[in-house]
Amino acid sequence: MLVDPTRTLTAKEPRGFRGRTLTLDQQRAVFRRWSTDQRVHPHEALTGMLALLHAASSSEVRMLRIDDIDEAAQTVRLGRRPHPVPLDPASWTVLERCLAHREAWPTTNLNKGRAKPGLNCLSFPRP
């Protein structure tokens, strides 16, 4: 009689993205859009660049805070990654544009964005 020793074992589904990806031409088009078109909202550009070039998930981008950014080394800490992610010049420029947009946001609220994480909170350290 044959016995299957793996019969009771279960395998976890692989983590990560499993959907369709953009073609190279589409990737080039969105890269150009996000890196050169000043009409594109800075949050869209940063989210897109981090996803396209650095495989950042939506939750990693949402949780990005100012203290995750190392200006001297031009790196960001994304989610639970073990090491800071070095940014290429195009991504760094888009990040700076996003930070400038955030800084210029008109508000008299001194606690702007402290209550919730994400791109709107890039100017504040973690509590």
Tab-separated table of N, CA, C and O in Angstrom:
chain	number	residue	atom	x	y	z
A	1	MET	N	0.843	-1.169	0.000
A	1	MET	CA	0.000	0.000	0.000
A	1	MET	C	0.900	1.247	0.000
A	1	MET	O	1.810	1.357	0.814
A	2	LEU	N	0.642	2.198	-0.891
A	2	LEU	CA	1.421	3.430	-0.974
A	2	LEU	C	0.785	4.511	-0.116
A	2	LEU	O	-0.435	4.651	-0.080
A	3	VAL	N	1.623	5.300	0.544
A	3	VAL	CA	1.148	6.383	1.397
A	3	VAL	C	1.802	7.674	0.923
A	3	VAL	O	3.007	7.717	0.654
A	4	ASP	N	1.032	8.737	0.852
A	4	ASP	CA	1.540	10.050	0.451
A	4	ASP	C	1.881	10.842	1.716
A	4	ASP	O	0.986	11.306	2.416
A	5	PRO	N	3.159	11.015	2.030
A	5	PRO	CA	3.533	11.722	3.257
A	5	PRO	C	3.219	13.224	3.201
A	5	PRO	O	3.221	13.895	4.227
A	6	THR	N	2.934	13.770	2.036
A	6	THR	CA	2.639	15.202	1.916
A	6	THR	C	1.137	15.488	1.938
A	6	THR	O	0.732	16.637	1.838
A	7	ARG	N	0.340	14.452	2.094
A	7	ARG	CA	-1.113	14.582	2.000
A	7	ARG	C	-1.672	15.607	2.987
A	7	ARG	O	-2.558	16.369	2.659
A	8	THR	N	-1.149	15.695	4.187
A	8	THR	CA	-1.696	16.598	5.209
A	8	THR	C	-1.012	17.961	5.232
A	8	THR	O	-1.402	18.825	5.997
A	9	LEU	N	0.003	18.134	4.422
A	9	LEU	CA	0.707	19.414	4.389
A	9	LEU	C	-0.033	20.404	3.502
A	9	LEU	O	-0.611	20.043	2.482
A	10	THR	N	0.008	21.654	3.919
A	10	THR	CA	-0.578	22.705	3.097
A	10	THR	C	0.506	23.737	2.785
A	10	THR	O	1.377	24.009	3.612
A	11	ALA	N	0.441	24.279	1.617
A	11	ALA	CA	1.403	25.305	1.205
A	11	ALA	C	0.720	26.661	1.225
A	11	ALA	O	-0.429	26.799	0.801
A	12	LYS	N	1.425	27.643	1.728
A	12	LYS	CA	0.899	29.005	1.733
A	12	LYS	C	0.967	29.573	0.327
A	12	LYS	O	1.865	29.248	-0.444
A	13	GLU	N	0.018	30.423	0.021
A	13	GLU	CA	0.038	31.127	-1.259
A	13	GLU	C	1.219	32.082	-1.269
A	13	GLU	O	1.530	32.702	-0.253
A	14	PRO	N	1.880	32.224	-2.400
A	14	PRO	CA	2.997	33.175	-2.457
A	14	PRO	C	2.488	34.598	-2.262
A	14	PRO	O	1.396	34.951	-2.722
A	15	ARG	N	3.275	35.403	-1.540
A	15	ARG	CA	2.918	36.801	-1.304
A	15	ARG	C	3.371	37.642	-2.485
A	15	ARG	O	4.218	37.241	-3.261
A	16	GLY	N	2.813	38.812	-2.574
A	16	GLY	CA	3.257	39.734	-3.601
A	16	GLY	C	2.253	39.883	-4.724
A	16	GLY	O	1.185	39.287	-4.733
A	17	PHE	N	2.616	40.696	-5.651
A	17	PHE	CA	1.749	41.029	-6.771
A	17	PHE	C	1.644	39.863	-7.739
A	17	PHE	O	2.646	39.258	-8.105
A	18	ARG	N	0.408	39.570	-8.162
A	18	ARG	CA	0.213	38.477	-9.104
A	18	ARG	C	-0.673	38.891	-10.279
A	18	ARG	O	-1.188	38.058	-10.992
A	19	GLY	N	-0.863	40.176	-10.454
A	19	GLY	CA	-1.711	40.660	-11.537
A	19	GLY	C	-0.934	40.922	-12.813
A	19	GLY	O	0.221	40.536	-12.960
A	20	ARG	N	-1.590	41.601	-13.748
A	20	ARG	CA	-0.934	41.975	-15.001
A	20	ARG	C	0.070	43.078	-14.751
A	20	ARG	O	-0.118	43.908	-13.888
A	21	THR	N	1.101	43.111	-15.546
A	21	THR	CA	2.092	44.181	-15.447
A	21	THR	C	2.054	45.015	-16.720
A	21	THR	O	1.511	44.600	-17.738
A	22	LEU	N	2.645	46.194	-16.640
A	22	LEU	CA	2.701	47.083	-17.795
A	22	LEU	C	3.751	46.599	-18.788
A	22	LEU	O	4.776	46.042	-18.398
A	23	THR	N	3.509	46.869	-20.044
A	23	THR	CA	4.523	46.577	-21.060
A	23	THR	C	5.675	47.570	-20.882
A	23	THR	O	5.540	48.584	-20.195
A	24	LEU	N	6.812	47.290	-21.512
A	24	LEU	CA	7.950	48.214	-21.419
A	24	LEU	C	7.596	49.600	-21.951
A	24	LEU	O	8.002	50.614	-21.377
A	25	ASP	N	6.847	49.656	-23.050
A	25	ASP	CA	6.440	50.955	-23.598
A	25	ASP	C	5.545	51.706	-22.617
A	25	ASP	O	5.678	52.924	-22.455
A	26	GLN	N	4.631	51.009	-21.963
A	26	GLN	CA	3.766	51.639	-20.966
A	26	GLN	C	4.586	52.113	-19.763
A	26	GLN	O	4.348	53.206	-19.243
A	27	GLN	N	5.551	51.304	-19.349
A	27	GLN	CA	6.421	51.706	-18.235
A	27	GLN	C	7.202	52.967	-18.579
A	27	GLN	O	7.329	53.876	-17.760
A	28	ARG	N	7.724	53.021	-19.793
A	28	ARG	CA	8.474	54.210	-20.226
A	28	ARG	C	7.566	55.445	-20.246
A	28	ARG	O	7.977	56.537	-19.856
A	29	ALA	N	6.342	55.266	-20.710
A	29	ALA	CA	5.401	56.392	-20.797
A	29	ALA	C	5.055	56.936	-19.406
A	29	ALA	O	5.075	58.152	-19.191
A	30	VAL	N	4.758	56.050	-18.451
A	30	VAL	CA	4.416	56.551	-17.118
A	30	VAL	C	5.653	57.102	-16.409
A	30	VAL	O	5.553	58.093	-15.669
A	31	PHE	N	6.815	56.519	-16.658
A	31	PHE	CA	8.041	57.073	-16.074
A	31	PHE	C	8.241	58.509	-16.557
A	31	PHE	O	8.519	59.413	-15.760
A	32	ARG	N	8.113	58.721	-17.867
A	32	ARG	CA	8.248	60.084	-18.420
A	32	ARG	C	7.212	61.013	-17.808
A	32	ARG	O	7.524	62.144	-17.434
A	33	ARG	N	5.981	60.547	-17.723
A	33	ARG	CA	4.894	61.358	-17.152
A	33	ARG	C	5.230	61.769	-15.721
A	33	ARG	O	5.137	62.933	-15.353
A	34	TRP	N	5.620	60.799	-14.899
A	34	TRP	CA	5.857	61.086	-13.484
A	34	TRP	C	7.142	61.867	-13.243
A	34	TRP	O	7.235	62.615	-12.275
A	35	SER	N	8.124	61.714	-14.098
A	35	SER	CA	9.404	62.369	-13.846
A	35	SER	C	9.559	63.733	-14.526
A	35	SER	O	10.435	64.502	-14.133
A	36	THR	N	8.716	64.027	-15.516
A	36	THR	CA	8.906	65.291	-16.240
A	36	THR	C	7.682	66.194	-16.296
A	36	THR	O	7.839	67.397	-16.461
A	37	ASP	N	6.494	65.659	-16.185
A	37	ASP	CA	5.274	66.460	-16.343
A	37	ASP	C	4.898	67.123	-15.017
A	37	ASP	O	4.426	66.464	-14.096
A	38	GLN	N	5.102	68.431	-14.933
A	38	GLN	CA	4.816	69.173	-13.703
A	38	GLN	C	3.318	69.283	-13.415
A	38	GLN	O	2.931	69.674	-12.313
A	39	ARG	N	2.477	68.934	-14.387
A	39	ARG	CA	1.022	68.970	-14.161
A	39	ARG	C	0.542	67.753	-13.380
A	39	ARG	O	-0.562	67.758	-12.840
A	40	VAL	N	1.356	66.719	-13.302
A	40	VAL	CA	1.000	65.518	-12.553
A	40	VAL	C	1.090	65.828	-11.061
A	40	VAL	O	2.063	66.435	-10.597
A	41	HIS	N	0.075	65.423	-10.309
A	41	HIS	CA	0.080	65.671	-8.865
A	41	HIS	C	1.299	64.984	-8.236
A	41	HIS	O	1.612	63.841	-8.582
A	42	PRO	N	1.995	65.672	-7.338
A	42	PRO	CA	3.200	65.095	-6.734
A	42	PRO	C	2.964	63.755	-6.031
A	42	PRO	O	3.833	62.891	-6.034
A	43	HIS	N	1.791	63.572	-5.429
A	43	HIS	CA	1.510	62.296	-4.758
A	43	HIS	C	1.404	61.158	-5.773
A	43	HIS	O	1.892	60.051	-5.528
A	44	GLU	N	0.774	61.432	-6.912
A	44	GLU	CA	0.687	60.414	-7.962
A	44	GLU	C	2.080	60.054	-8.464
A	44	GLU	O	2.419	58.882	-8.623
A	45	ALA	N	2.890	61.096	-8.700
A	45	ALA	CA	4.231	60.869	-9.233
A	45	ALA	C	5.078	60.045	-8.258
A	45	ALA	O	5.750	59.091	-8.661
A	46	LEU	N	5.044	60.402	-6.970
A	46	LEU	CA	5.853	59.671	-5.997
A	46	LEU	C	5.360	58.234	-5.834
A	46	LEU	O	6.153	57.292	-5.841
A	47	THR	N	4.056	58.056	-5.717
A	47	THR	CA	3.503	56.711	-5.581
A	47	THR	C	3.874	55.861	-6.788
A	47	THR	O	4.310	54.713	-6.643
A	48	GLY	N	3.734	56.429	-7.979
A	48	GLY	CA	4.051	55.698	-9.197
A	48	GLY	C	5.515	55.340	-9.306
A	48	GLY	O	5.869	54.201	-9.629
A	49	MET	N	6.387	56.301	-9.019
A	49	MET	CA	7.825	56.050	-9.125
A	49	MET	C	8.281	55.002	-8.108
A	49	MET	O	9.077	54.119	-8.431
A	50	LEU	N	7.776	55.103	-6.880
A	50	LEU	CA	8.165	54.121	-5.866
A	50	LEU	C	7.674	52.723	-6.237
A	50	LEU	O	8.367	51.732	-6.010
A	51	ALA	N	6.488	52.646	-6.811
A	51	ALA	CA	5.961	51.341	-7.222
A	51	ALA	C	6.706	50.802	-8.436
A	51	ALA	O	7.124	49.644	-8.459
A	52	LEU	N	6.887	51.640	-9.443
A	52	LEU	CA	7.503	51.202	-10.703
A	52	LEU	C	8.974	50.832	-10.533
A	52	LEU	O	9.419	49.783	-10.993
A	53	LEU	N	9.734	51.684	-9.867
A	53	LEU	CA	11.182	51.486	-9.801
A	53	LEU	C	11.660	50.745	-8.553
A	53	LEU	O	12.735	50.152	-8.566
A	54	HIS	N	10.858	50.794	-7.487
A	54	HIS	CA	11.316	50.230	-6.224
A	54	HIS	C	10.368	49.172	-5.665
A	54	HIS	O	10.536	48.739	-4.522
A	55	ALA	N	9.388	48.776	-6.467
A	55	ALA	CA	8.433	47.723	-6.095
A	55	ALA	C	7.753	47.995	-4.762
A	55	ALA	O	7.484	47.077	-3.989
A	56	ALA	N	7.477	49.260	-4.479
A	56	ALA	CA	6.806	49.617	-3.234
A	56	ALA	C	5.329	49.257	-3.322
A	56	ALA	O	4.676	49.523	-4.327
A	57	SER	N	4.824	48.669	-2.262
A	57	SER	CA	3.397	48.347	-2.203
A	57	SER	C	2.626	49.601	-1.798
A	57	SER	O	3.202	50.578	-1.301
A	58	SER	N	1.321	49.576	-1.980
A	58	SER	CA	0.506	50.725	-1.592
A	58	SER	C	0.608	50.972	-0.089
A	58	SER	O	0.646	52.120	0.351
A	59	SER	N	0.687	49.931	0.712
A	59	SER	CA	0.796	50.136	2.162
A	59	SER	C	2.160	50.731	2.529
A	59	SER	O	2.247	51.564	3.439
A	60	GLU	N	3.222	50.337	1.839
A	60	GLU	CA	4.538	50.930	2.113
A	60	GLU	C	4.532	52.424	1.809
A	60	GLU	O	5.091	53.216	2.565
A	61	VAL	N	3.877	52.810	0.733
A	61	VAL	CA	3.811	54.230	0.377
A	61	VAL	C	2.913	54.977	1.357
A	61	VAL	O	3.243	56.075	1.808
A	62	ARG	N	1.779	54.383	1.702
A	62	ARG	CA	0.847	55.022	2.641
A	62	ARG	C	1.489	55.294	3.989
A	62	ARG	O	1.204	56.298	4.628
A	63	MET	N	2.355	54.398	4.431
A	63	MET	CA	2.951	54.524	5.758
A	63	MET	C	4.256	55.330	5.765
A	63	MET	O	4.847	55.545	6.816
A	64	LEU	N	4.686	55.821	4.625
A	64	LEU	CA	5.928	56.576	4.532
A	64	LEU	C	5.821	57.882	5.323
A	64	LEU	O	4.870	58.642	5.153
A	65	ARG	N	6.805	58.121	6.180
A	65	ARG	CA	6.847	59.328	7.001
A	65	ARG	C	8.162	60.062	6.790
A	65	ARG	O	9.123	59.492	6.283
A	66	ILE	N	8.204	61.286	7.240
A	66	ILE	CA	9.397	62.114	7.057
A	66	ILE	C	10.619	61.482	7.703
A	66	ILE	O	11.724	61.566	7.173
A	67	ASP	N	10.452	60.822	8.841
A	67	ASP	CA	11.627	60.226	9.489
A	67	ASP	C	12.075	58.936	8.811
A	67	ASP	O	13.082	58.352	9.204
A	68	ASP	N	11.369	58.509	7.772
A	68	ASP	CA	11.810	57.367	6.962
A	68	ASP	C	12.734	57.813	5.832
A	68	ASP	O	13.250	56.992	5.090
A	69	ILE	N	12.929	59.103	5.710
A	69	ILE	CA	13.720	59.666	4.618
A	69	ILE	C	15.079	60.103	5.149
A	69	ILE	O	15.165	60.842	6.123
A	70	ASP	N	16.135	59.628	4.514
A	70	ASP	CA	17.497	60.046	4.856
A	70	ASP	C	17.999	60.916	3.710
A	70	ASP	O	18.400	60.408	2.658
A	71	GLU	N	17.960	62.218	3.939
A	71	GLU	CA	18.331	63.157	2.876
A	71	GLU	C	19.804	63.038	2.488
A	71	GLU	O	20.138	63.087	1.311
A	72	ALA	N	20.668	62.858	3.463
A	72	ALA	CA	22.103	62.782	3.173
A	72	ALA	C	22.434	61.571	2.293
A	72	ALA	O	23.224	61.673	1.362
A	73	ALA	N	21.818	60.434	2.596
A	73	ALA	CA	22.087	59.216	1.829
A	73	ALA	C	21.137	59.045	0.647
A	73	ALA	O	21.321	58.141	-0.160
A	74	GLN	N	20.138	59.908	0.556
A	74	GLN	CA	19.085	59.824	-0.467
A	74	GLN	C	18.463	58.425	-0.493
A	74	GLN	O	18.393	57.760	-1.527
A	75	THR	N	18.008	58.002	0.700
A	75	THR	CA	17.341	56.709	0.847
A	75	THR	C	16.020	56.902	1.556
A	75	THR	O	15.796	57.935	2.213
A	76	VAL	N	15.142	55.916	1.437
A	76	VAL	CA	13.898	55.879	2.199
A	76	VAL	C	13.753	54.494	2.812
A	76	VAL	O	14.224	53.506	2.261
A	77	ARG	N	13.113	54.452	3.941
A	77	ARG	CA	12.806	53.169	4.566
A	77	ARG	C	11.362	52.853	4.212
A	77	ARG	O	10.459	53.593	4.543
A	78	LEU	N	11.177	51.752	3.479
A	78	LEU	CA	9.848	51.351	3.025
A	78	LEU	C	9.363	50.151	3.836
A	78	LEU	O	9.992	49.086	3.800
A	79	GLY	N	8.274	50.355	4.550
A	79	GLY	CA	7.647	49.265	5.283
A	79	GLY	C	8.612	48.549	6.205
A	79	GLY	O	9.369	49.161	6.944
A	80	ARG	N	8.593	47.226	6.130
A	80	ARG	CA	9.439	46.393	6.990
A	80	ARG	C	10.683	45.877	6.274
A	80	ARG	O	11.291	44.890	6.699
A	81	ARG	N	11.058	46.542	5.215
A	81	ARG	CA	12.261	46.107	4.497
A	81	ARG	C	13.466	46.228	5.427
A	81	ARG	O	13.560	47.176	6.206
A	82	PRO	N	14.389	45.280	5.329
A	82	PRO	CA	15.495	45.260	6.284
A	82	PRO	C	16.505	46.396	6.108
A	82	PRO	O	17.235	46.716	7.041
A	83	HIS	N	16.547	47.000	4.923
A	83	HIS	CA	17.524	48.057	4.662
A	83	HIS	C	16.836	49.237	3.985
A	83	HIS	O	15.855	49.065	3.263
A	84	PRO	N	17.379	50.443	4.174
A	84	PRO	CA	16.846	51.597	3.444
A	84	PRO	C	17.003	51.390	1.940
A	84	PRO	O	17.943	50.749	1.481
A	85	VAL	N	16.078	51.945	1.197
A	85	VAL	CA	16.075	51.809	-0.260
A	85	VAL	C	16.749	53.046	-0.865
A	85	VAL	O	16.267	54.164	-0.671
A	86	PRO	N	17.855	52.879	-1.583
A	86	PRO	CA	18.487	54.036	-2.235
A	86	PRO	C	17.632	54.498	-3.407
A	86	PRO	O	17.153	53.683	-4.191
A	87	LEU	N	17.441	55.804	-3.505
A	87	LEU	CA	16.637	56.351	-4.591
A	87	LEU	C	17.518	56.866	-5.713
A	87	LEU	O	18.540	57.515	-5.469
A	88	ASP	N	17.103	56.589	-6.922
A	88	ASP	CA	17.772	57.105	-8.110
A	88	ASP	C	17.467	58.598	-8.212
A	88	ASP	O	16.564	59.096	-7.538
A	89	PRO	N	18.190	59.337	-9.033
A	89	PRO	CA	17.967	60.783	-9.137
A	89	PRO	C	16.526	61.165	-9.511
A	89	PRO	O	15.983	62.130	-8.958
A	90	ALA	N	15.898	60.433	-10.397
A	90	ALA	CA	14.520	60.767	-10.796
A	90	ALA	C	13.556	60.584	-9.622
A	90	ALA	O	12.701	61.447	-9.371
A	91	SER	N	13.690	59.492	-8.892
A	91	SER	CA	12.813	59.250	-7.740
A	91	SER	C	13.054	60.283	-6.645
A	91	SER	O	12.111	60.756	-6.003
A	92	TRP	N	14.320	60.642	-6.424
A	92	TRP	CA	14.638	61.628	-5.396
A	92	TRP	C	14.031	62.991	-5.760
A	92	TRP	O	13.484	63.680	-4.906
A	93	THR	N	14.107	63.367	-7.019
A	93	THR	CA	13.521	64.637	-7.470
A	93	THR	C	12.014	64.648	-7.252
A	93	THR	O	11.446	65.641	-6.789
A	94	VAL	N	11.364	63.541	-7.554
A	94	VAL	CA	9.913	63.433	-7.355
A	94	VAL	C	9.582	63.502	-5.864
A	94	VAL	O	8.610	64.155	-5.465
A	95	LEU	N	10.386	62.869	-5.025
A	95	LEU	CA	10.172	62.941	-3.576
A	95	LEU	C	10.315	64.375	-3.087
A	95	LEU	O	9.489	64.858	-2.297
A	96	GLU	N	11.335	65.080	-3.555
A	96	GLU	CA	11.516	66.480	-3.161
A	96	GLU	C	10.327	67.332	-3.595
A	96	GLU	O	9.885	68.215	-2.865
A	97	ARG	N	9.804	67.061	-4.782
A	97	ARG	CA	8.634	67.787	-5.278
A	97	ARG	C	7.411	67.518	-4.390
A	97	ARG	O	6.645	68.430	-4.071
A	98	CYS	N	7.275	66.292	-3.955
A	98	CYS	CA	6.171	65.917	-3.071
A	98	CYS	C	6.306	66.631	-1.720
A	98	CYS	O	5.330	67.145	-1.177
A	99	LEU	N	7.513	66.662	-1.184
A	99	LEU	CA	7.745	67.352	0.085
A	99	LEU	C	7.480	68.854	-0.037
A	99	LEU	O	6.911	69.465	0.871
A	100	ALA	N	7.897	69.454	-1.150
A	100	ALA	CA	7.653	70.886	-1.367
A	100	ALA	C	6.159	71.155	-1.472
A	100	ALA	O	5.651	72.150	-0.935
A	101	HIS	N	5.440	70.271	-2.148
A	101	HIS	CA	3.983	70.402	-2.257
A	101	HIS	C	3.354	70.348	-0.875
A	101	HIS	O	2.479	71.149	-0.545
A	102	ARG	N	3.813	69.432	-0.058
A	102	ARG	CA	3.270	69.282	1.297
A	102	ARG	C	3.565	70.508	2.134
A	102	ARG	O	2.728	70.986	2.887
A	103	GLU	N	4.767	71.022	2.007
A	103	GLU	CA	5.164	72.199	2.788
A	103	GLU	C	4.345	73.429	2.393
A	103	GLU	O	4.033	74.272	3.235
A	104	ALA	N	3.986	73.528	1.126
A	104	ALA	CA	3.239	74.691	0.633
A	104	ALA	C	1.731	74.570	0.859
A	104	ALA	O	0.998	75.512	0.579
A	105	TRP	N	1.287	73.428	1.358
A	105	TRP	CA	-0.148	73.212	1.546
A	105	TRP	C	-0.698	74.266	2.507
A	105	TRP	O	-0.207	74.399	3.620
A	106	PRO	N	-1.708	75.039	2.082
A	106	PRO	CA	-2.209	76.121	2.935
A	106	PRO	C	-3.070	75.581	4.091
A	106	PRO	O	-4.117	74.998	3.878
A	107	THR	N	-2.580	75.778	5.303
A	107	THR	CA	-3.368	75.416	6.475
A	107	THR	C	-2.853	76.192	7.677
A	107	THR	O	-1.685	76.547	7.742
A	108	THR	N	-3.752	76.443	8.600
A	108	THR	CA	-3.359	77.062	9.863
A	108	THR	C	-3.322	76.026	10.967
A	108	THR	O	-3.033	76.346	12.105
A	109	ASN	N	-3.608	74.773	10.626
A	109	ASN	CA	-3.613	73.680	11.584
A	109	ASN	C	-2.179	73.232	11.852
A	109	ASN	O	-1.519	72.676	10.989
A	110	LEU	N	-1.699	73.472	13.065
A	110	LEU	CA	-0.325	73.104	13.399
A	110	LEU	C	-0.139	71.594	13.472
A	110	LEU	O	0.972	71.099	13.434
A	111	ASN	N	-1.228	70.852	13.606
A	111	ASN	CA	-1.157	69.397	13.680
A	111	ASN	C	-1.526	68.750	12.360
A	111	ASN	O	-1.904	67.589	12.325
A	112	LYS	N	-1.413	69.476	11.268
A	112	LYS	CA	-1.876	68.957	9.979
A	112	LYS	C	-1.298	67.579	9.696
A	112	LYS	O	-0.102	67.388	9.691
A	113	GLY	N	-2.181	66.631	9.543
A	113	GLY	CA	-1.771	65.303	9.146
A	113	GLY	C	-1.214	64.407	10.232
A	113	GLY	O	-0.930	63.265	9.967
A	114	ARG	N	-1.060	64.874	11.445
A	114	ARG	CA	-0.444	64.026	12.471
A	114	ARG	C	-1.302	62.819	12.820
A	114	ARG	O	-0.783	61.807	13.234
A	115	ALA	N	-2.600	62.925	12.645
A	115	ALA	CA	-3.482	61.854	13.095
A	115	ALA	C	-3.462	60.634	12.192
A	115	ALA	O	-3.781	59.554	12.617
A	116	LYS	N	-3.109	60.808	10.935
A	116	LYS	CA	-3.149	59.656	10.035
A	116	LYS	C	-1.881	59.579	9.205
A	116	LYS	O	-1.310	60.586	8.843
A	117	PRO	N	-1.444	58.367	8.908
A	117	PRO	CA	-0.210	58.190	8.151
A	117	PRO	C	-0.407	58.467	6.672
A	117	PRO	O	-1.525	58.611	6.213
A	118	GLY	N	0.682	58.526	5.944
A	118	GLY	CA	0.600	58.627	4.496
A	118	GLY	C	1.308	59.827	3.936
A	118	GLY	O	1.980	60.558	4.648
A	119	LEU	N	1.122	60.047	2.657
A	119	LEU	CA	1.822	61.124	1.973
A	119	LEU	C	1.491	62.482	2.557
A	119	LEU	O	2.307	63.385	2.530
A	120	ASN	N	0.298	62.663	3.087
A	120	ASN	CA	-0.053	63.937	3.682
A	120	ASN	C	0.691	64.191	4.978
A	120	ASN	O	0.637	65.260	5.521
A	121	CYS	N	1.381	63.185	5.499
A	121	CYS	CA	2.085	63.325	6.771
A	121	CYS	C	3.591	63.314	6.622
A	121	CYS	O	4.295	63.199	7.617
A	122	LEU	N	4.099	63.421	5.425
A	122	LEU	CA	5.541	63.322	5.239
A	122	LEU	C	6.326	64.346	6.045
A	122	LEU	O	7.489	64.152	6.301
A	123	SER	N	5.693	65.418	6.463
A	123	SER	CA	6.410	66.454	7.185
A	123	SER	C	6.531	66.176	8.672
A	123	SER	O	7.106	66.958	9.392
A	124	PHE	N	5.972	65.087	9.156
A	124	PHE	CA	5.964	64.839	10.586
A	124	PHE	C	6.624	63.520	10.937
A	124	PHE	O	6.422	62.524	10.252
A	125	PRO	N	7.402	63.485	12.021
A	125	PRO	CA	7.999	62.219	12.459
A	125	PRO	C	6.950	61.301	13.065
A	125	PRO	O	5.866	61.719	13.383
A	126	ARG	N	7.323	60.061	13.231
A	126	ARG	CA	6.424	59.104	13.874
A	126	ARG	C	6.196	59.510	15.318
A	126	ARG	O	7.098	60.017	15.954
A	127	PRO	N	4.983	59.264	15.849
A	127	PRO	CA	4.702	59.616	17.254
A	127	PRO	C	5.520	58.756	18.204
A	127	PRO	O	5.970	57.711	17.907
